[in-house]
Short mmCIF file of C-alpha atoms in Angstrom, two decimals:
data_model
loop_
_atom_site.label_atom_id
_atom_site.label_comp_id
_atom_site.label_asym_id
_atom_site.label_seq_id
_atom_site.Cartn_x
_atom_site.Cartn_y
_atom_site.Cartn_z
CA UNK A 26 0.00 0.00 0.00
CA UNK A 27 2.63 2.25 0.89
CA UNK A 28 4.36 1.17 -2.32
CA UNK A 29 1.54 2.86 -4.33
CA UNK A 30 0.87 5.71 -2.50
CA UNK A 31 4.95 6.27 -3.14
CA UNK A 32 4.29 5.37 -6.69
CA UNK A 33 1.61 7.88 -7.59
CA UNK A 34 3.78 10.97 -5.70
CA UNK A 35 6.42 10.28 -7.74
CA UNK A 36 4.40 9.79 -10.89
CA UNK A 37 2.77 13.01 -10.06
CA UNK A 38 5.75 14.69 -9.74
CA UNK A 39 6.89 13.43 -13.02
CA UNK A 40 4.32 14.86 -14.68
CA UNK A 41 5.26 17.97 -12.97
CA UNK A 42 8.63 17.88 -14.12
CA UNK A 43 7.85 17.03 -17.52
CA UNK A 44 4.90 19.23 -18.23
CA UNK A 45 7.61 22.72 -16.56
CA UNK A 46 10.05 21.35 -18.98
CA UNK A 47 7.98 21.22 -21.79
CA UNK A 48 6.93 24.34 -21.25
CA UNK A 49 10.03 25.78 -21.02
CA UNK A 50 10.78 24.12 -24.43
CA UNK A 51 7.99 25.54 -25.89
CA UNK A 52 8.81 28.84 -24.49
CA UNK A 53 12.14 29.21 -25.66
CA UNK A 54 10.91 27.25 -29.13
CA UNK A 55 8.25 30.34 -29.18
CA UNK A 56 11.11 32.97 -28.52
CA UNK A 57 14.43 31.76 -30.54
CA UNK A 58 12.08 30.60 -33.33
CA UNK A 59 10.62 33.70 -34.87
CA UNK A 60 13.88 35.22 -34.48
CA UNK A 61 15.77 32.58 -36.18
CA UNK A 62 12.99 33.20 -38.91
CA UNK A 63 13.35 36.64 -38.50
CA UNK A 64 16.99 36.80 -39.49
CA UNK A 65 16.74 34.33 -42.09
CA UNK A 66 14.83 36.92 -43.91
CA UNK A 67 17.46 39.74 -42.92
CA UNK A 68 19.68 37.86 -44.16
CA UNK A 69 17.87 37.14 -47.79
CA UNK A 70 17.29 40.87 -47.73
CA UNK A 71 20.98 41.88 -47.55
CA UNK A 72 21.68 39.23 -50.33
CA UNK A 73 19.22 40.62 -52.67
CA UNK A 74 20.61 44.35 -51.82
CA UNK A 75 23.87 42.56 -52.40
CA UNK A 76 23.03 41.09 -55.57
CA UNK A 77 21.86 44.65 -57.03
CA UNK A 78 25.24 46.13 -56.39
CA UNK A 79 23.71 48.00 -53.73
CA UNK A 80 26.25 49.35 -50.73
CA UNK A 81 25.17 48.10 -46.66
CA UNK A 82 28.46 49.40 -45.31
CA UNK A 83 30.14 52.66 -44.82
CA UNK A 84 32.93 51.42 -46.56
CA UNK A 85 30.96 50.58 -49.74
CA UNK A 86 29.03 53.78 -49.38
CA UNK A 87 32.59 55.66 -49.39
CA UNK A 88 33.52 53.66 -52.50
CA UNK A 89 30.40 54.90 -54.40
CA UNK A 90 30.89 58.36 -53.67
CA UNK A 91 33.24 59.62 -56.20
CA UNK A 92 33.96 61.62 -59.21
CA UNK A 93 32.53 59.68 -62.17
CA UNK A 94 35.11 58.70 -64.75
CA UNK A 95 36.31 61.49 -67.40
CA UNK A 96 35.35 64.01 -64.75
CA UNK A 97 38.05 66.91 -63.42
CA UNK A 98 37.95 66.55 -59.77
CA UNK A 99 37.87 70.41 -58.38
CA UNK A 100 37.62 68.71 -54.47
CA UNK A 101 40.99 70.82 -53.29
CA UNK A 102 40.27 73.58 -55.27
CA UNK A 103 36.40 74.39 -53.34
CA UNK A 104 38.01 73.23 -49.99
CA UNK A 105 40.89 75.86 -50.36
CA UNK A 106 38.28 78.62 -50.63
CA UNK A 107 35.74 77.11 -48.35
CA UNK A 108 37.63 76.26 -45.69
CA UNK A 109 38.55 79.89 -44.02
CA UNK A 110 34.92 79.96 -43.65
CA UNK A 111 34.06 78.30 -40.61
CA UNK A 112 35.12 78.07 -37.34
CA UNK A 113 35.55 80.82 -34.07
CA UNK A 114 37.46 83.46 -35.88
CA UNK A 115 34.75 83.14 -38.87
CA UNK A 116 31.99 83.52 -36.58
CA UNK A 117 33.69 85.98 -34.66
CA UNK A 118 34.01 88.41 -37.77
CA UNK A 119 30.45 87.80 -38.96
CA UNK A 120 28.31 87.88 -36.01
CA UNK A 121 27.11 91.39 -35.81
CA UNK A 122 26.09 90.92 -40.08
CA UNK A 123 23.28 90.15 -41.58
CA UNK A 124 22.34 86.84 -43.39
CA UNK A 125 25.71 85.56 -42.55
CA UNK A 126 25.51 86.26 -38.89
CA UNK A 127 23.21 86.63 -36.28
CA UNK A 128 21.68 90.34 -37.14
CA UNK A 129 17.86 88.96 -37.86
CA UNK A 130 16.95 92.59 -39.72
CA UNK A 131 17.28 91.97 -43.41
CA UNK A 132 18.92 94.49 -45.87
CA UNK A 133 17.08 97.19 -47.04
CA UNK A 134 16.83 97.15 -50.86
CA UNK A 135 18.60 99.13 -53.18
CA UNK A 136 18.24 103.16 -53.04
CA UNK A 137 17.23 102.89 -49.02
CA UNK A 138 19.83 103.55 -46.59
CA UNK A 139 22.03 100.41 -45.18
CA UNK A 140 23.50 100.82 -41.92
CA UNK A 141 25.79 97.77 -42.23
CA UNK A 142 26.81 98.36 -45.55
CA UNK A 143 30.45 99.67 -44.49
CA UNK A 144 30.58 97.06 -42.02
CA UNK A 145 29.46 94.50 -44.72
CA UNK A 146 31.96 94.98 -47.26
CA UNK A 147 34.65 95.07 -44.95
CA UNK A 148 33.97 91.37 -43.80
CA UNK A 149 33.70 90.81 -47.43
CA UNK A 150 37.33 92.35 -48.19
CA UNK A 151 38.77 90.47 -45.59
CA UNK A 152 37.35 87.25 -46.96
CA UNK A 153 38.25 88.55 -50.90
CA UNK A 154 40.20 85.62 -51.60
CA UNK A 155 38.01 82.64 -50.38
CA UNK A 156 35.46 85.00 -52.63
CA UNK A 157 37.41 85.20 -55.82
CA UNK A 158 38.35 81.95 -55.77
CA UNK A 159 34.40 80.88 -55.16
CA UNK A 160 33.84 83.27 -58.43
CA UNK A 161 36.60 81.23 -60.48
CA UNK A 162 35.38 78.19 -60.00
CA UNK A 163 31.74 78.82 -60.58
CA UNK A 164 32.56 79.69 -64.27
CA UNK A 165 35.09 76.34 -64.10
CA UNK A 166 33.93 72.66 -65.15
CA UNK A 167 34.20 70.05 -62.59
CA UNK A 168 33.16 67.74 -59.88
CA UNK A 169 33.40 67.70 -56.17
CA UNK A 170 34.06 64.46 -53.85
CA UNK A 171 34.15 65.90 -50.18
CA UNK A 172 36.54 63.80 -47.78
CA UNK A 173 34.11 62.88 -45.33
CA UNK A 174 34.08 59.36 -43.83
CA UNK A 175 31.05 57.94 -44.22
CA UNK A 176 32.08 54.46 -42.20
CA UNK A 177 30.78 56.39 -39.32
CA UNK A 178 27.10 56.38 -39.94
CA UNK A 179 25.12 58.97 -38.75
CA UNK A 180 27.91 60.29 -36.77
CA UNK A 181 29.81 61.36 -39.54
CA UNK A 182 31.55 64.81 -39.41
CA UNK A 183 30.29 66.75 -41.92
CA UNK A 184 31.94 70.75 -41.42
CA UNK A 185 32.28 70.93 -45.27
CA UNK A 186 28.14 71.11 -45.35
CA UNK A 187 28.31 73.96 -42.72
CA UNK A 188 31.66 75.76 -44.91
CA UNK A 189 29.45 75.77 -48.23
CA UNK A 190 26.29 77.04 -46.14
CA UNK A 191 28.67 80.05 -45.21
CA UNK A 192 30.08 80.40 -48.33
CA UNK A 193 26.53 80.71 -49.56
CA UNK A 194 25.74 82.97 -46.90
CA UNK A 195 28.77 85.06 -47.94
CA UNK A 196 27.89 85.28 -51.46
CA UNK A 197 24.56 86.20 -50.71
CA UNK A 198 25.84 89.10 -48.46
CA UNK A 199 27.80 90.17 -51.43
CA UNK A 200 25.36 90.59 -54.08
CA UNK A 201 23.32 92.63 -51.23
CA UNK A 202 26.36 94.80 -50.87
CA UNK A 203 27.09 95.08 -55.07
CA UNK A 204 23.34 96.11 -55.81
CA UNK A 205 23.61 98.68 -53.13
CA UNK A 206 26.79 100.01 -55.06
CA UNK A 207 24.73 99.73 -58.32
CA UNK A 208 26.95 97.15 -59.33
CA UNK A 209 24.14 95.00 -61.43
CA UNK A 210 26.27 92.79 -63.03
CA UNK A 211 28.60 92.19 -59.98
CA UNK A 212 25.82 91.26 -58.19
CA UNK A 213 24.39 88.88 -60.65
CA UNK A 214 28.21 87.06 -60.69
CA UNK A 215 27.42 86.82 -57.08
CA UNK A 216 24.01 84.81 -57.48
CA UNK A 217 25.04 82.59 -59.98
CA UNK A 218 28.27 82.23 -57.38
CA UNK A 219 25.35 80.63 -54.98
CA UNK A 220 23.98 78.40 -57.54
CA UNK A 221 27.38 77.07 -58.13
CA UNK A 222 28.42 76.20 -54.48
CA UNK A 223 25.07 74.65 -53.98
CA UNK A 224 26.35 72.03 -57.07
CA UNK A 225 29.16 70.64 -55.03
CA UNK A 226 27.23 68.72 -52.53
CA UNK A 227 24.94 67.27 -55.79
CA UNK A 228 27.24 63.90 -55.40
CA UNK A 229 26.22 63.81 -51.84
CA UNK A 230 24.90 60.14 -50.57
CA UNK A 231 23.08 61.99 -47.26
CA UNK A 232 20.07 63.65 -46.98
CA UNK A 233 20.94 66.29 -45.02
CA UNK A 234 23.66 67.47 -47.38
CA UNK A 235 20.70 67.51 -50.00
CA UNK A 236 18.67 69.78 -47.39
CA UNK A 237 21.49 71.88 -47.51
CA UNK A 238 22.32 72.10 -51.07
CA UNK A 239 18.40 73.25 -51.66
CA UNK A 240 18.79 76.03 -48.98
CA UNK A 241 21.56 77.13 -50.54
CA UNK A 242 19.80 77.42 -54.13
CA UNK A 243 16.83 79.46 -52.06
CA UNK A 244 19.66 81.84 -50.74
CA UNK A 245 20.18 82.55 -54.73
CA UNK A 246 16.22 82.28 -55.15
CA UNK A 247 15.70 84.94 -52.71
CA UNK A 248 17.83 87.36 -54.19
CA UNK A 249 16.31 86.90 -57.21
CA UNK A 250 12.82 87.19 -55.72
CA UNK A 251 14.55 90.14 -54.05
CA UNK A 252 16.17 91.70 -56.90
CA UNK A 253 14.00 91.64 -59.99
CA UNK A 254 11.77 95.16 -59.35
CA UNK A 255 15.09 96.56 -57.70
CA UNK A 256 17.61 96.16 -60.48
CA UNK A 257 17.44 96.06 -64.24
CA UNK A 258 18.68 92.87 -65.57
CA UNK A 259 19.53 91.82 -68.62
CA UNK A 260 17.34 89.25 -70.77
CA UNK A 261 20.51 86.84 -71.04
CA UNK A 262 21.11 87.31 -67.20
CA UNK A 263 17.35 86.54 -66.38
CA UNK A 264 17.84 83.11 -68.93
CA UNK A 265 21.00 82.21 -67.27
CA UNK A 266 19.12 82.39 -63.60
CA UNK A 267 16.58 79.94 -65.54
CA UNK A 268 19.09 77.58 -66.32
CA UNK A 269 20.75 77.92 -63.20
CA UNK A 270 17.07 76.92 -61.34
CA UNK A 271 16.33 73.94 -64.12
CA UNK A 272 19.87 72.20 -63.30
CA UNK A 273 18.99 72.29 -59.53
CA UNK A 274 17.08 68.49 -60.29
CA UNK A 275 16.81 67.16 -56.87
CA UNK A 276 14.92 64.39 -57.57
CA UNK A 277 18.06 63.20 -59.93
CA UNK A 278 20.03 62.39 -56.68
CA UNK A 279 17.64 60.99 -54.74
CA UNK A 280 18.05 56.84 -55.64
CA UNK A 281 22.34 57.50 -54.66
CA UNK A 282 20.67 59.25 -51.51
CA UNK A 283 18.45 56.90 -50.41
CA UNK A 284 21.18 54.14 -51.05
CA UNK A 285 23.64 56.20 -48.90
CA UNK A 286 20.57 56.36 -45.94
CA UNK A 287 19.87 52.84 -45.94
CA UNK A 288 23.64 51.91 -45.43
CA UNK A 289 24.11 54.50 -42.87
CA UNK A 290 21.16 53.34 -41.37
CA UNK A 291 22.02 49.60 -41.27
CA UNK A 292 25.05 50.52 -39.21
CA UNK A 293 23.44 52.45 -36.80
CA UNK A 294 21.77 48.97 -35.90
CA UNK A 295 24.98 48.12 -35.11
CA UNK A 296 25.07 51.12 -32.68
CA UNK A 297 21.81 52.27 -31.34
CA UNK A 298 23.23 55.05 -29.29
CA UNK A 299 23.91 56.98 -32.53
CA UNK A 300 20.33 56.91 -33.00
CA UNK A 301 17.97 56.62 -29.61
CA UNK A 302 18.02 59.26 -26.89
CA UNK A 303 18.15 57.30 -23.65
CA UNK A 304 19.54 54.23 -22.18
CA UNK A 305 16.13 52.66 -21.38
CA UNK A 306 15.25 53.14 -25.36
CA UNK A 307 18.37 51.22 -26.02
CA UNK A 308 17.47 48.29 -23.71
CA UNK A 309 13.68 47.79 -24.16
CA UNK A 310 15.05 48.09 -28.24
CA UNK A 311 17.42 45.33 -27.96
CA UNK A 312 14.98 43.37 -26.89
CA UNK A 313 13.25 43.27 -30.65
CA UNK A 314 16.19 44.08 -32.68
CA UNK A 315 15.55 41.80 -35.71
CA UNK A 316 12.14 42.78 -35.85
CA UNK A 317 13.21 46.28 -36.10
CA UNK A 318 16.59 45.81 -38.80
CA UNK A 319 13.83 44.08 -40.58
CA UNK A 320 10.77 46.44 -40.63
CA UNK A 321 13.83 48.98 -41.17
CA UNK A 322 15.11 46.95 -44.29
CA UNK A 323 11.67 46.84 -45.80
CA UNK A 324 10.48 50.27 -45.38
CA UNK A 325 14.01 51.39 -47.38
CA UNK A 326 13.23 49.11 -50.12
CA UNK A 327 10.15 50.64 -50.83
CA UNK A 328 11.78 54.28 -50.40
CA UNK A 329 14.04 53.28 -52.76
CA UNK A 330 12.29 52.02 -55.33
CA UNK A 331 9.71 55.20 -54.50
CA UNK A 332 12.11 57.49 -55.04
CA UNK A 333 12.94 56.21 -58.70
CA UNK A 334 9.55 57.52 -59.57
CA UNK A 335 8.06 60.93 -61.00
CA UNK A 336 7.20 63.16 -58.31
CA UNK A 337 3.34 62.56 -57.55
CA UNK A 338 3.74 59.19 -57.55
CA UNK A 339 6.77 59.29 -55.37
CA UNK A 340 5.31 61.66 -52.90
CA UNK A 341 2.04 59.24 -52.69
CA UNK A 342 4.07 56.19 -51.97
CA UNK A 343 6.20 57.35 -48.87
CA UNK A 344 3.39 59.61 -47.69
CA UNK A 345 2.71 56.27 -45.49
CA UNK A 346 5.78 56.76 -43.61
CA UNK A 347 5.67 60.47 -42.85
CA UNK A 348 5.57 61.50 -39.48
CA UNK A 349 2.37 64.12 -39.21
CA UNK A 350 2.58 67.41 -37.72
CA UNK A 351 1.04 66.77 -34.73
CA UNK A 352 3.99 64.00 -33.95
CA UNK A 353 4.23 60.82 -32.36
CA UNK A 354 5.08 60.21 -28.69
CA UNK A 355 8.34 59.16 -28.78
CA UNK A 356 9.30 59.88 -24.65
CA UNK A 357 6.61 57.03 -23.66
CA UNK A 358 7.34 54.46 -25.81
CA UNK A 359 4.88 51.35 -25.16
CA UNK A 360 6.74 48.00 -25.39
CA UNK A 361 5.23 47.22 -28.40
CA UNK A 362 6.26 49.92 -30.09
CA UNK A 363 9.81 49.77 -29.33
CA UNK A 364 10.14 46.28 -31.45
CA UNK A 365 10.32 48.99 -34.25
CA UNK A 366 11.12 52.12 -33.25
CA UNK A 367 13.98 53.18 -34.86
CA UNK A 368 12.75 51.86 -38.04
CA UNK A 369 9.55 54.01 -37.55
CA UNK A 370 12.19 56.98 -36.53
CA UNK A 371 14.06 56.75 -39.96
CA UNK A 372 11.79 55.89 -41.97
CA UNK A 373 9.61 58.92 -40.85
CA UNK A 374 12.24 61.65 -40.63
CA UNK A 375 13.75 60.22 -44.55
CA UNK A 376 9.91 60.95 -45.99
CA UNK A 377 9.52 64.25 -44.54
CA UNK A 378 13.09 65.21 -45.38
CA UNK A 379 11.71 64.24 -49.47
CA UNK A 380 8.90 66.14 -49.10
CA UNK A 381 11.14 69.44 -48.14
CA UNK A 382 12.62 68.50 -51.44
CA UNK A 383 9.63 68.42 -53.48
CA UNK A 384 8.43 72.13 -52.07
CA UNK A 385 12.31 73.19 -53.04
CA UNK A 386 11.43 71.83 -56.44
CA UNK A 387 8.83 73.29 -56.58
CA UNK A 388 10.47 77.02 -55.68
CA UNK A 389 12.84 76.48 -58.30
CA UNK A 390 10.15 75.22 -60.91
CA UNK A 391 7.65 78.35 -59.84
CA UNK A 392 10.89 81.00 -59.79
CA UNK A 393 12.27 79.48 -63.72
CA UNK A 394 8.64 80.11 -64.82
CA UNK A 395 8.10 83.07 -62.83
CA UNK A 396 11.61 84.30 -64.57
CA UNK A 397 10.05 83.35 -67.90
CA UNK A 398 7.22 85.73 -67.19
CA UNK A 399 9.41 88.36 -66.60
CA UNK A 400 10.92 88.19 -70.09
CA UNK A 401 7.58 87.92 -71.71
CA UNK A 402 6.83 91.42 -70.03
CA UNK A 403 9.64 92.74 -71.23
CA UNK A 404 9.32 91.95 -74.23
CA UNK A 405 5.72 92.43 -75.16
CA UNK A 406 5.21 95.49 -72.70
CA UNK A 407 2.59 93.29 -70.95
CA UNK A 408 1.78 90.23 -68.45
CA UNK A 409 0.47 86.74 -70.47
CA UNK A 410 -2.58 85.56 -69.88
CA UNK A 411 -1.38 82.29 -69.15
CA UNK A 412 2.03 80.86 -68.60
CA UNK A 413 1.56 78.52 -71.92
CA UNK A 414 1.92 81.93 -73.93
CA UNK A 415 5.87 82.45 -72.28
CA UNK A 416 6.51 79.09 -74.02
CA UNK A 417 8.36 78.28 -76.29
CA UNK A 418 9.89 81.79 -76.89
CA UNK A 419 10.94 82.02 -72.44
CA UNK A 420 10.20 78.48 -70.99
CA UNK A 421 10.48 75.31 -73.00
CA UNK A 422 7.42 73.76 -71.14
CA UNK A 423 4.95 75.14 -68.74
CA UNK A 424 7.02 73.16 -65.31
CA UNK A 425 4.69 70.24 -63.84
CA UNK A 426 3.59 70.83 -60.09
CA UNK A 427 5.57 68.01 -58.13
CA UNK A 428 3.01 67.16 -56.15
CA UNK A 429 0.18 66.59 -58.97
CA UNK A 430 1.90 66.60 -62.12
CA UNK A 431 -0.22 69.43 -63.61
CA UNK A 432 0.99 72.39 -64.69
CA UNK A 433 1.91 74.97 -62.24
CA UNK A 434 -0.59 77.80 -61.18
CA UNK A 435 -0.13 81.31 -62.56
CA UNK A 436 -2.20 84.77 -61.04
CA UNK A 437 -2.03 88.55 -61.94
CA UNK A 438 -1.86 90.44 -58.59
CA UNK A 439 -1.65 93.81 -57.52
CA UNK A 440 1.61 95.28 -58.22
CA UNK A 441 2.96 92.25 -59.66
CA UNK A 442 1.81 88.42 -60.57
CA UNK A 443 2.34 85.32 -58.06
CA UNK A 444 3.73 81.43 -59.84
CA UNK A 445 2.88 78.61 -57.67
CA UNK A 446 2.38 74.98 -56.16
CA UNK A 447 -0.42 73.95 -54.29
CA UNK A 448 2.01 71.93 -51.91
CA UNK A 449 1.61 69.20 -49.77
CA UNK A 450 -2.44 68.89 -49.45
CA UNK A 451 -2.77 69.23 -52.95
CA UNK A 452 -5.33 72.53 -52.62
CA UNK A 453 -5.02 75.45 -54.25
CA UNK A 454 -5.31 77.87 -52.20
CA UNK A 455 -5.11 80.70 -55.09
CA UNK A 456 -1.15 81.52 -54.33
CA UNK A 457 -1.62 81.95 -50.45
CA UNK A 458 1.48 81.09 -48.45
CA UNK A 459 -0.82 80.49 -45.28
CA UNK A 460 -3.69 78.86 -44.88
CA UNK A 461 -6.72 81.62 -44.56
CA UNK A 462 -7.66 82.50 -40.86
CA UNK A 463 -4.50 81.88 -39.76
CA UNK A 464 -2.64 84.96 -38.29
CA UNK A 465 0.78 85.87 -39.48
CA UNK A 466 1.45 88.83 -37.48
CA UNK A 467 3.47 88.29 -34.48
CA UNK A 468 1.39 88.74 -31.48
CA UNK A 469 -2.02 87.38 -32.97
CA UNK A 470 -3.73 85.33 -31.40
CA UNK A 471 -3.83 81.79 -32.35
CA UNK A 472 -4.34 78.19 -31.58
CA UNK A 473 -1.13 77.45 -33.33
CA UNK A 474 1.42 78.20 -35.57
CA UNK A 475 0.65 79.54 -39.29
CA UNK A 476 -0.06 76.33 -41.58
CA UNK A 477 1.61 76.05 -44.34
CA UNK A 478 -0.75 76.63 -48.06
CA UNK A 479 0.80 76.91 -51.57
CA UNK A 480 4.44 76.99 -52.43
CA UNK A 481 5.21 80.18 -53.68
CA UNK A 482 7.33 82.63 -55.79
CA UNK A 483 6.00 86.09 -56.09
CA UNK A 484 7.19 89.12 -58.43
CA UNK A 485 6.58 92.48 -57.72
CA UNK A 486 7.03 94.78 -60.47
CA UNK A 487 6.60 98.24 -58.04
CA UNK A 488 10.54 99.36 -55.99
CA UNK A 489 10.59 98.46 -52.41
CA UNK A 490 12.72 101.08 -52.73
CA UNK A 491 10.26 103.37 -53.42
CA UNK A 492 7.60 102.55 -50.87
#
């Protein structure tokens, strides 16, 4: 009797032991599993992105970035007139300026007194040689291949992006200071100056050096903008600025870029810190890494092959991975959301960063047309109708919104006549830079900050200088 009772405890127990350490099995079946699945189809990602000749690493990224063959490689040249311009004794000299410094007050235009125009051109002298040699090389052929070291990822130094913002800045400050002087053509050398720096990030495999290449070209736009009822000039000058404004082509760079994103990307997988903000972000994260290289994988496949699409179609595609206005809650990450947060991070911030792109395009597109106009009124005494009656004779084609792919919108105003975009939500909102009921005049009240309408240029054809 006692023999059985013995025998059922143990067989009891038995079961015990057996169902815990089938659970366990199960349990670690359920958690190595679907991540053994999970980088089987990392890995058959990277293979494929292999197979296309695609770079993953920094060091394949670097060997990608280079002056194409039959090229003249002007690197040394730009970085012997761009370097004095950053740096403590830069900022030192320029911080009391202007657009170049940290005076917020613009310039007044031509004919009005300018209180910093002394002050102004003697920044400019003592910079005259980084100048003149910017000037020589925007009328020279060749390529640029920065020495950056893109092995680093994210954290890659990147000064020469900040040296050709200031040179920009600099140039800009200069054509201010010639059309002051009266010195038309000077100051169209100057613009055209801008244009040119802006060309020597084009090769650029990062998106933030494309950001910066774009705000350079509006530094040049805005003079223009600026300029045009302030200065006469010249029919061949205003067709040069229209040249300068076609060759801009952002969208021409943007498969290399999104190549260059995804690689610097991959390796911040490798190091999180270069990418999440706190240490709890990189521990809860580790916990779904290959869930998250994965999702992160994906999504850049699709930007790529988005981004090797017309505009309106491209915009549509990675609208999906935008990150809205009103923003995501990033500081209380739930633990779901953490399996793919940096992929959601990325992914968000690279869409975003192409739509800034498309309203840049779409500055340059409105200011070529807008430039076309311009002609036409010079020419004929009077405004078109329509912007189809500047072509062919001042525009080859009437330039395609980039976020429809219809024709850009053209309207007589006041004092002048507006070319535009009906941006991002696709409304026309009849050349209006902010959405109606929205107060732009500091001090207003308001629920929130102006929205954003149409992309705009605008031409007025009565002097500031006169007002």
């Amino acid at each position: 009797m006692g023999d059985q009772r013995f025998l059922h405890r143990w067989m009891g127990r038995r079961r015990w032991v057996f169902g815990g350490v089938l659970l366990a099995l199960v349990l670690v079946a359920g958690f190595i599993g679907p991540r053994v699945w999970r980088q089987r189809q990392i890995d058959a990602e990277r293979a494929r992105i292999r197979a296309a000749g695609e770079p993953l690493t920094g060091a394949e990224l670097n060997a990608m970035y280079r002056v194409p063959p039959g090229e003249e490689d002007t690197t040394q040249l730009w970085l012997k007139a761009i370097g004095p311009l950053y740096g403590p004794p830069f900022w030192a000299n320029v911080k009391d300026l202007p657009i170049v410094g940290g005076k917020k007050e613009e310039p007044p235009p031509p004919g009005q007194p300018w209180v910093d125009l002394e002050a102004a051109e003697t920044v400019l002298a003592q910079y005259g040689e980084s100048l003149e040699q910017l000037h020589k090389l925007a009328n020279s052929p060749g390529t640029v291949r920065f020495p950056i070291e893109l092995s680093g990822g994210f954290g890659t130094l990147m000064e020469h992006v900040q040296c050709v913002r200031n040179a920009s800045h600099l140039l800009q400050l200069e054509a201010h200071a010639r059309a002051h002087r009266g010195d038309v053509e000077g100051a169209t050398q100057s613009i055209r100056a801008i244009f040119a720096t802006a060309r020597t990030l084009r090769l650029e495999p990062c998106l933030v050096s494309q950001l910066v290449r774009a705000r350079c070209d509006a530094a040049a736009r805005k003079e223009i903008e600026w300029l045009l009822a302030e200065v006469e000039f010249s029919d061949q000058v205003l067709a040069d600025f229209q040249s300068d404004l076609r060759a801009a082509g952002y969208e021409e760079g943007l498969y290399r870029v999104m190549l260059g994103e995804r690689a610097m990307g991959t390796q911040g997988f490798d190091d999180p810190s270069t990418m999440l903000f706190t240490r709890t972000q990189q521990s809860l994260w580790r916990w779904g890494w290959s869930d998250d290289l994965y999702v992160y994988l994906t999504r850049m496949r699709q930007m790529v092959e988005s981004v090797q699409k017309p505009w309106p179609e491209m915009l549509k595609q990675i609208d999906r991975f935008r990150i809205q206005r009103s923003g995501e809650n990033w500081s209380q990450p739930t633990l779901g959301s953490m399996r793919s947060m940096l992929s959601r991070q990325q992914a968000g911030a690279i869409a975003n960063r192409v739509v800034a792109l498309a309203k840049a395009t779409a500055l340059n597109r409105a200011a070529e047309a807008a430039l076309g106009v311009e002609r036409y009124r010079r020419r004929h005494g009077r405004l078109p109708e329509r912007l189809e009656d500047v072509v062919p004779e001042f525009l080859p084609a009437v330039p395609e919104d980039p976020f429809t792919g219809q024709p850009l919108r053209y309207a007589i105003e006041d004092g002048g006549f507006v070319v535009y975009s009906v941006g991002p939500d696709g409304v026309d909102d009849r050349g209006q830079e902010t959405k109606p009921g929205q107060p732009e005049v500091a001090g207003a009240p308001s629920a929130g900050p102006p929205e954003p309408a149409d992309v705009v240029f605008r031409v007025r054809q009565e002097r500031r200088s006169q007002e």
